[in-house]
CSV table of C-alpha atoms and ligand atoms in Angstrom, one decimal:
chain,number,residue,atom,x,y,z
J,1,MET,CA,-24.5,2.9,3.4
J,2,SER,CA,-25.3,3.2,-0.1
J,3,ASN,CA,-25.0,6.9,-0.1
J,4,LEU,CA,-21.1,5.9,0.3
J,5,LYS,CA,-20.9,3.9,-2.9
J,6,THR,CA,-19.3,6.7,-5.0
J,7,LEU,CA,-16.2,6.2,-2.7
J,8,PHE,CA,-15.9,2.5,-4.2
J,9,GLN,CA,-15.7,3.4,-7.9
J,10,PRO,CA,-12.4,2.8,-9.2
J,11,LEU,CA,-10.2,5.6,-10.6
J,12,ASN,CA,-7.6,5.4,-13.6
J,13,PHE,CA,-4.6,6.9,-12.5
J,14,GLY,CA,-2.1,7.1,-15.2
J,15,PRO,CA,-1.0,3.7,-15.6
J,16,ILE,CA,-2.7,2.3,-12.6
J,17,THR,CA,-6.1,1.7,-11.6
J,18,LEU,CA,-7.1,2.5,-8.1
J,19,LYS,CA,-9.7,0.2,-6.6
J,20,ASN,CA,-11.5,3.0,-4.5
J,21,ARG,CA,-11.4,6.7,-3.8
J,22,ILE,CA,-10.5,6.2,0.1
J,23,PHE,CA,-7.0,7.1,0.4
J,24,MET,CA,-4.5,7.0,3.4
J,25,SER,CA,-2.4,10.1,3.8
J,26,ALA,CA,1.0,10.7,5.1
J,27,MET,CA,1.2,10.3,8.8
J,28,THR,CA,4.2,10.9,11.3
J,29,ARG,CA,4.4,7.8,13.2
J,30,ASN,CA,8.2,7.4,14.2
J,31,ARG,CA,8.5,3.8,14.3
J,32,SER,CA,11.6,3.5,12.7
J,33,VAL,CA,13.6,2.8,15.6
J,34,PRO,CA,16.6,2.2,16.6
J,35,THR,CA,17.6,5.3,14.0
J,36,ASN,CA,16.1,5.8,10.7
J,37,VAL,CA,15.9,2.8,8.9
J,38,PRO,CA,12.3,1.0,8.1
J,39,ASN,CA,11.7,-2.1,10.0
J,40,GLY,CA,9.5,-5.3,10.0
J,41,ILE,CA,7.0,-3.5,12.3
J,42,ASN,CA,6.6,-0.7,9.7
J,43,ALA,CA,6.1,-3.2,6.6
J,44,GLU,CA,3.4,-4.6,8.9
J,45,TYR,CA,1.7,-1.5,9.4
J,46,TYR,CA,1.3,-0.6,5.8
J,47,ARG,CA,0.5,-4.1,5.2
J,48,GLN,CA,-2.3,-4.0,7.4
J,49,ARG,CA,-3.5,-0.7,5.9
J,50,ALA,CA,-3.3,-2.1,2.2
J,51,GLU,CA,-5.5,-5.3,3.4
J,52,GLY,CA,-7.8,-2.9,5.0
J,53,GLY,CA,-8.4,-1.5,1.5
J,54,ALA,CA,-7.0,1.7,1.1
J,55,GLY,CA,-7.1,2.8,-2.6
J,56,LEU,CA,-3.8,4.6,-2.5
J,57,ILE,CA,-1.2,4.8,0.6
J,58,ILE,CA,1.0,7.8,1.0
J,59,THR,CA,3.9,6.8,3.3
J,60,GLU,CA,4.8,8.9,6.3
J,61,GLY,CA,7.0,11.7,5.4
J,62,ILE,CA,10.3,10.1,4.1
J,63,LEU,CA,13.6,12.4,5.1
J,64,ILE,CA,15.5,12.8,1.7
J,65,ALA,CA,18.6,13.6,4.0
J,66,GLN,CA,19.5,13.1,7.4
J,67,GLN,CA,17.6,15.8,9.7
J,68,GLY,CA,16.8,16.3,13.3
J,69,SER,CA,12.9,16.0,13.1
J,70,GLU,CA,10.8,17.1,15.8
J,71,TRP,CA,10.1,13.5,16.9
J,72,GLN,CA,12.4,10.8,16.6
J,73,ASN,CA,12.7,7.8,14.5
J,74,ALA,CA,11.5,9.2,11.3
J,75,PRO,CA,12.6,7.1,8.4
J,76,GLY,CA,15.1,8.4,5.6
J,77,ILE,CA,15.8,7.3,2.0
J,78,TRP,CA,19.4,8.2,1.5
J,79,SER,CA,21.0,5.2,2.2
J,80,GLN,CA,21.0,1.5,0.9
J,81,ASP,CA,20.0,-0.1,4.2
J,82,GLN,CA,16.9,2.3,3.8
J,83,VAL,CA,16.2,1.3,0.3
J,84,ARG,CA,16.4,-2.5,1.4
J,85,GLY,CA,13.7,-1.5,4.6
J,86,TRP,CA,11.3,0.2,2.2
J,87,LYS,CA,11.6,-2.6,-0.3
J,88,ASN,CA,10.1,-4.9,2.5
J,89,VAL,CA,7.4,-2.3,3.0
J,90,THR,CA,6.4,-2.1,-0.7
J,91,ASP,CA,6.7,-6.0,-1.4
J,92,ALA,CA,4.3,-6.5,1.9
J,93,VAL,CA,1.8,-3.7,0.3
J,94,HIS,CA,2.0,-5.1,-3.0
J,95,GLU,CA,1.2,-8.7,-1.8
J,96,GLN,CA,-2.2,-7.4,-0.4
J,97,GLY,CA,-2.9,-5.6,-4.2
J,98,GLY,CA,-2.3,-2.2,-2.5
J,99,ILE,CA,-0.8,1.0,-4.3
J,100,ILE,CA,1.8,2.9,-2.1
J,101,PHE,CA,3.6,6.2,-3.1
J,102,ALA,CA,6.7,7.5,-1.3
J,103,GLN,CA,6.3,10.9,0.5
J,104,LEU,CA,9.4,12.8,0.0
J,105,TRP,CA,10.4,15.3,2.8
J,106,HIS,CA,12.7,17.8,3.6
J,107,LEU,CA,12.0,19.5,6.8
J,108,GLY,CA,14.0,22.9,6.3
J,109,ARG,CA,13.7,25.1,9.2
J,110,ILE,CA,11.4,22.6,10.8
J,111,SER,CA,14.6,20.7,12.3
J,112,HIS,CA,16.6,21.4,15.3
J,113,PRO,CA,20.5,21.9,15.3
J,114,ASP,CA,20.9,20.0,18.7
J,115,ALA,CA,18.9,16.8,17.5
J,116,PRO,CA,21.1,14.0,17.6
J,117,GLU,CA,20.4,13.1,13.7
J,118,GLN,CA,21.1,16.7,13.1
J,119,ILE,CA,24.3,16.6,14.6
J,120,ALA,CA,25.2,13.2,13.2
J,121,SER,CA,24.5,14.5,9.5
J,122,GLY,CA,27.5,17.1,10.0
J,123,GLN,CA,25.2,19.8,8.5
J,124,PRO,CA,23.2,23.0,9.6
J,125,VAL,CA,19.6,23.3,9.4
J,126,TYR,CA,19.1,24.9,6.0
J,127,ALA,CA,16.2,26.9,5.0
J,128,PRO,CA,15.7,29.7,2.2
J,129,SER,CA,16.4,32.5,4.8
J,130,PRO,CA,17.4,32.9,8.3
J,131,ILE,CA,14.0,33.2,9.9
J,132,ALA,CA,13.2,30.8,12.6
J,133,ALA,CA,9.5,29.5,12.8
J,134,ARG,CA,7.7,30.4,16.1
J,135,GLY,CA,6.7,27.7,18.2
J,136,GLY,CA,7.6,23.8,18.1
J,137,ARG,CA,8.9,21.8,21.1
J,138,PHE,CA,11.6,19.2,20.7
J,139,CYS,CA,10.4,17.2,23.6
J,140,PHE,CA,13.4,14.7,23.5
J,141,LEU,CA,15.8,17.8,23.8
J,142,PRO,CA,16.8,19.3,27.4
J,143,GLY,CA,14.6,22.3,28.1
J,144,GLN,CA,12.3,21.5,25.3
J,145,PRO,CA,13.6,24.2,23.0
J,146,GLY,CA,11.4,25.7,20.1
J,147,TYR,CA,12.7,26.3,16.5
J,148,ALA,CA,16.0,27.8,16.0
J,149,THR,CA,17.2,30.1,13.3
J,150,PRO,CA,18.2,28.3,10.5
J,151,THR,CA,21.4,28.6,8.0
J,152,ALA,CA,20.5,30.4,4.6
J,153,ILE,CA,21.0,27.6,2.0
J,154,ASP,CA,23.5,29.2,-0.5
J,155,ASP,CA,22.7,27.2,-3.5
J,156,PRO,CA,19.1,25.7,-3.8
J,157,ARG,CA,20.4,23.5,-6.5
J,158,THR,CA,22.5,21.6,-3.9
J,159,LEU,CA,19.2,20.6,-2.3
J,160,LEU,CA,17.8,19.5,-5.6
J,161,ALA,CA,20.5,17.0,-6.0
J,162,GLN,CA,19.3,15.4,-2.9
J,163,TRP,CA,15.5,15.1,-4.0
J,164,LYS,CA,16.6,13.5,-7.3
J,165,GLN,CA,18.7,10.9,-5.2
J,166,ALA,CA,15.6,10.5,-3.1
J,167,ALA,CA,13.4,9.9,-6.0
J,168,VAL,CA,15.8,7.2,-7.4
J,169,ASN,CA,16.2,5.5,-4.3
J,170,ALA,CA,12.3,5.4,-3.9
J,171,LYS,CA,12.2,3.9,-7.4
J,172,GLU,CA,15.0,1.3,-6.1
J,173,SER,CA,12.6,0.6,-3.0
J,174,GLY,CA,9.7,-0.6,-5.2
J,175,PHE,CA,7.4,2.4,-4.7
J,176,ASP,CA,4.6,3.0,-7.4
J,177,GLY,CA,5.3,6.7,-7.2
J,178,VAL,CA,6.5,9.6,-5.3
J,179,GLU,CA,4.5,12.5,-3.6
J,180,ILE,CA,6.7,15.7,-3.1
J,181,HIS,CA,5.7,17.1,0.4
J,182,GLY,CA,5.3,20.7,-0.8
J,183,ALA,CA,2.7,21.6,2.2
J,184,ASN,CA,2.6,22.3,6.0
J,185,GLY,CA,5.5,24.8,6.5
J,186,TYR,CA,8.3,22.4,5.5
J,187,LEU,CA,11.1,23.1,3.0
J,188,ILE,CA,9.1,23.7,-0.3
J,189,HIS,CA,6.5,25.4,1.5
J,190,GLN,CA,9.2,27.8,3.0
J,191,PHE,CA,10.4,28.7,-0.3
J,192,LEU,CA,6.7,29.5,-1.4
J,193,ASP,CA,5.9,31.8,1.4
J,194,SER,CA,7.1,35.2,1.4
J,195,MET,CA,7.1,35.3,5.3
J,196,SER,CA,9.7,32.5,5.4
J,197,ASN,CA,11.7,33.3,2.1
J,198,ARG,CA,13.3,36.9,2.0
J,199,ARG,CA,15.9,35.6,-0.6
J,200,THR,CA,16.6,38.3,-3.1
J,201,ASP,CA,18.0,36.1,-5.7
J,202,GLU,CA,16.2,34.0,-8.5
J,203,TRP,CA,14.5,32.0,-5.7
J,204,GLY,CA,12.8,34.5,-3.8
J,205,GLY,CA,10.8,37.9,-4.2
J,206,SER,CA,8.3,37.4,-7.2
J,207,VAL,CA,5.7,34.9,-7.2
J,208,GLU,CA,7.9,33.1,-10.2
J,209,ASN,CA,10.7,33.2,-8.0
J,210,ARG,CA,9.3,31.7,-4.9
J,211,ALA,CA,7.6,28.8,-7.0
J,212,ARG,CA,10.9,27.9,-8.6
J,213,PHE,CA,11.9,25.6,-6.0
J,214,ALA,CA,8.8,23.7,-5.9
J,215,LEU,CA,8.7,23.3,-9.6
J,216,GLU,CA,12.3,22.3,-10.1
J,217,VAL,CA,11.6,19.5,-7.3
J,218,VAL,CA,8.5,18.2,-9.2
J,219,LYS,CA,10.8,18.4,-12.6
J,220,THR,CA,13.6,16.3,-11.0
J,221,ALA,CA,11.0,13.6,-9.7
J,222,VAL,CA,9.3,13.6,-13.2
J,223,ASP,CA,12.7,13.1,-14.8
J,224,VAL,CA,13.3,9.9,-12.6
J,225,TRP,CA,9.5,8.7,-12.5
J,226,GLY,CA,7.7,10.3,-15.5
J,227,PRO,CA,4.7,12.7,-14.9
J,228,GLU,CA,2.3,10.0,-14.3
J,229,ARG,CA,3.8,8.5,-11.3
J,230,VAL,CA,4.6,12.1,-9.4
J,231,GLY,CA,2.3,13.9,-7.2
J,232,ILE,CA,2.7,17.0,-4.9
J,233,LYS,CA,1.0,17.8,-1.7
J,234,LEU,CA,0.1,21.6,-1.2
J,235,ASN,CA,-1.6,23.3,1.6
J,236,PRO,CA,-2.1,27.1,0.4
J,237,ALA,CA,-4.1,28.0,3.7
J,238,GLY,CA,-1.2,27.3,5.8
J,239,GLY,CA,-1.2,27.4,9.4
J,240,TYR,CA,1.0,24.3,10.3
J,241,ASN,CA,4.6,25.0,11.4
J,242,ASP,CA,3.7,29.0,11.5
J,243,ILE,CA,3.5,29.3,7.7
J,244,GLY,CA,1.2,31.5,5.6
J,245,MET,CA,0.8,34.8,3.9
J,246,PRO,CA,-1.6,37.5,3.4
J,247,ILE,CA,-4.7,36.1,1.3
J,248,GLN,CA,-3.9,38.1,-1.9
J,249,GLU,CA,-0.6,37.0,-1.9
J,250,THR,CA,-1.6,33.5,-0.9
J,251,LEU,CA,-3.9,33.3,-4.2
J,252,ASP,CA,-1.1,34.9,-6.3
J,253,THR,CA,1.4,32.3,-5.4
J,254,PHE,CA,-0.9,29.2,-5.6
J,255,ARG,CA,-2.6,30.1,-8.7
J,256,TYR,CA,0.7,30.5,-10.4
J,257,LEU,CA,2.3,27.6,-8.9
J,258,ILE,CA,-0.5,25.1,-9.7
J,259,SER,CA,-1.1,26.6,-13.2
J,260,GLU,CA,2.5,25.8,-13.8
J,261,LEU,CA,2.0,22.2,-12.3
J,262,ASP,CA,-0.9,21.4,-14.7
J,263,LYS,CA,1.6,22.0,-17.5
J,264,LEU,CA,3.6,19.0,-16.4
J,265,GLY,CA,0.7,16.6,-16.7
J,266,ILE,CA,1.5,14.9,-13.0
J,267,ALA,CA,-0.6,12.4,-11.6
J,268,TYR,CA,-2.1,14.3,-8.9
J,269,VAL,CA,-2.4,17.3,-6.9
J,270,THR,CA,-3.5,17.2,-3.3
J,271,LEU,CA,-4.9,20.3,-1.9
J,272,VAL,CA,-5.0,20.4,2.0
J,273,ARG,CA,-8.0,22.4,3.4
J,274,TYR,CA,-7.7,24.7,6.1
J,275,VAL,CA,-8.4,22.9,9.7
J,276,GLY,CA,-8.5,25.5,12.7
J,277,SER,CA,-6.9,23.1,15.0
J,278,PHE,CA,-3.7,22.7,12.6
J,279,ASP,CA,-3.2,26.6,12.5
J,280,THR,CA,-0.8,26.5,15.7
J,281,THR,CA,0.2,30.1,15.5
J,282,GLY,CA,-2.7,31.8,13.6
J,283,ARG,CA,-0.7,32.5,10.4
J,284,GLY,CA,-3.0,30.7,8.1
J,285,THR,CA,-5.1,32.1,5.8
J,286,LYS,CA,-8.5,30.8,5.8
J,287,HIS,CA,-10.1,29.9,2.2
J,288,ASP,CA,-11.9,27.3,0.2
J,289,VAL,CA,-8.8,25.8,-1.4
J,290,ILE,CA,-11.1,23.5,-3.8
J,291,ASP,CA,-12.9,26.6,-4.9
J,292,ALA,CA,-9.9,28.7,-5.4
J,293,TYR,CA,-7.5,26.5,-7.1
J,294,SER,CA,-9.0,23.3,-8.5
J,295,SER,CA,-10.4,24.7,-11.8
J,296,LEU,CA,-6.9,25.6,-12.9
J,297,LEU,CA,-6.1,22.0,-12.9
J,298,LYS,CA,-7.3,21.3,-16.6
J,299,ASN,CA,-4.8,18.7,-17.5
J,300,PRO,CA,-6.7,15.4,-18.0
J,301,ALA,CA,-3.7,13.5,-17.0
J,302,THR,CA,-3.6,15.1,-13.3
J,303,ARG,CA,-6.3,14.2,-10.6
J,304,VAL,CA,-7.3,16.5,-7.8
J,305,PHE,CA,-7.5,14.9,-4.5
J,306,VAL,CA,-8.3,16.8,-1.1
J,307,ASN,CA,-7.3,16.1,2.6
J,308,ALA,CA,-7.8,17.0,6.1
J,309,SER,CA,-10.8,16.2,8.4
J,310,PHE,CA,-13.1,14.6,6.0
J,311,THR,CA,-16.0,12.2,7.0
J,312,GLY,CA,-17.0,9.3,4.7
J,313,GLU,CA,-20.3,11.2,3.9
J,314,GLU,CA,-18.6,14.6,3.3
J,315,ALA,CA,-15.9,12.6,0.9
J,316,ALA,CA,-18.6,11.0,-1.1
J,317,ARG,CA,-20.4,14.3,-1.7
J,318,TYR,CA,-17.2,15.8,-3.0
J,319,ILE,CA,-16.6,13.2,-5.3
J,320,GLU,CA,-20.3,13.0,-6.8
J,321,ASP,CA,-20.3,16.9,-7.1
J,322,GLY,CA,-17.3,16.3,-9.2
J,323,LYS,CA,-15.1,18.6,-6.9
J,324,VAL,CA,-12.4,15.9,-6.4
J,325,ASP,CA,-11.3,12.5,-7.8
J,326,GLY,CA,-10.4,11.2,-4.3
J,327,VAL,CA,-10.2,11.9,-0.7
J,328,PHE,CA,-7.4,11.3,1.7
J,329,PHE,CA,-7.9,10.3,5.4
J,330,GLY,CA,-5.4,10.5,8.1
J,331,ILE,CA,-6.5,9.7,11.8
J,332,PRO,CA,-9.3,7.5,11.0
J,333,TRP,CA,-6.4,4.9,9.6
J,334,ILE,CA,-4.5,5.2,12.8
J,335,ALA,CA,-7.0,2.9,15.0
J,336,ASN,CA,-9.0,1.4,11.9
J,337,PRO,CA,-6.5,-0.5,10.1
J,338,ASP,CA,-9.4,-1.6,7.7
J,339,PHE,CA,-11.0,1.7,7.8
J,340,ALA,CA,-11.9,1.5,3.9
J,341,LYS,CA,-13.5,-2.1,4.5
J,342,ARG,CA,-15.4,-0.7,7.6
J,343,LEU,CA,-17.0,2.3,5.3
J,344,GLU,CA,-17.6,-0.3,2.7
J,345,ASN,CA,-19.6,-2.5,5.2
J,346,GLY,CA,-21.1,0.0,7.2
J,347,LYS,CA,-19.2,-1.0,10.3
J,348,THR,CA,-18.7,1.4,13.3
J,349,LEU,CA,-15.5,3.1,13.2
J,350,GLU,CA,-13.2,2.9,16.3
J,351,GLY,CA,-12.7,6.4,17.4
J,352,ASN,CA,-10.7,5.6,20.6
J,353,ILE,CA,-6.9,6.4,19.6
J,354,ASP,CA,-4.2,6.2,22.1
J,355,PHE,CA,-2.5,9.5,21.3
J,356,ALA,CA,0.3,8.7,23.9
J,357,THR,CA,1.6,6.2,21.3
J,358,LEU,CA,0.9,8.3,18.4
J,359,TYR,CA,4.4,9.5,17.5
J,360,GLY,CA,6.1,6.5,18.8
J,361,ARG,CA,7.5,5.9,22.3
J,362,GLY,CA,11.2,6.1,21.4
J,363,GLY,CA,12.0,2.4,22.4
J,364,LEU,CA,12.6,-1.0,21.1
J,365,GLU,CA,11.0,-2.5,18.2
J,366,ALA,CA,9.1,-4.9,20.6
J,367,ASP,CA,7.4,-1.9,22.4
J,368,GLU,CA,6.8,0.2,19.3
J,369,LYS,CA,4.0,-2.3,18.3
J,370,LYS,CA,1.6,-0.8,20.8
J,371,GLY,CA,-0.7,1.7,19.5
J,372,TYR,CA,1.0,0.9,16.1
J,373,VAL,CA,0.3,-2.5,14.7
J,374,ASP,CA,-2.1,-3.8,17.6
J,375,TYR,CA,-5.4,-2.1,16.7
J,376,PRO,CA,-7.9,-4.8,15.7
J,377,VAL,CA,-9.9,-5.2,12.5
J,378,ALA,CA,-13.7,-5.4,12.4
J,379,THR,CA,-15.3,-8.9,11.7
J,380,PHE,CA,-17.7,-8.9,8.6
T,401,PHB,C1,3.8,16.0,12.0
T,401,PHB,O1,4.8,15.2,12.1
T,401,PHB,O2,3.1,16.7,12.9
T,401,PHB,C2,3.4,16.3,10.4
T,401,PHB,C3,4.2,16.1,9.5
T,401,PHB,C4,4.2,16.4,8.5
T,401,PHB,C5,3.1,17.0,8.0
T,401,PHB,C6,2.1,17.5,9.0
T,401,PHB,C7,2.3,16.9,10.3
T,401,PHB,O3,2.6,17.3,6.7
């Protein structure tokens, strides 16, 4: 498989060297049973994938504050119990020579006021404006309700304090850095998008105002970690979670945001490309995100990564052509804990994913191993 060789070139990544260009993207797995604290099987899951050769691992979305997510048992990082749980994860990954960034996540309007975790938080569901996303299906709630109309956050700076605390806690947890989740229709994306952000204060309206929250969040993370250990994930084409603007507004918004990010000299920007099956309400704006934005990332400190539905061959071509520095894979890592090693050794990939266990089973730790840490590795 010599045409994949380029994927196995090391990459200088600020103070770190990544051993290859095959990364594991954030994936919701909902295994932090019984509540929201990372547990032993979470550590085993990430350990296996570090052993399996991932050049860089991004955790599943980690909630920066207690929220009623669409699937239960998403992990958080607001308490010391959670920090201890994540320390077990980062230790396990580091023992395998892996590198792991925490993906910091706030759902905004994509959480439900009736979800037990939301009720326990004592907080309403906050978003930039009181506009519900279309769609959604909270399967564990009676009647499987969709998204509800959120409460407009009065002063977004109160949320910035939560992002900052999460960045501090991630450092204490032993991560190598943090990824700000600015994609896929969650809080930061809700601020960026003119359909979900109708604010008339300094946080809404113009491109500069809508981009303010994203930039302020990145700056709080940079304050804690330094720019070389902070990345951001963006999905300009939108689609998922009912997000997306008309094309010209999309280009104007993301060109401005990415140009401003470039000035900060952060470790990386991941651009998620348009995937039709992800565009669940048809609001996405299909365009080539690498063509449209990567030339705006001129800072030699900043790497450009891409995500969504790549094959090994396509990833190698993108890197050979100098379009990107590394490629994230998601689904292949589910059933192939040794995905990178399989690519390197020309081994067949296991494509048989048990979708019934993808998002967890809402049960006990022992039951949650199924379809999570029991996929076999290949023999070489
Ligand atoms: C999901 O849980 O389906 C999910 C979460 C975060 C993403 C994308 C999908 O960025």
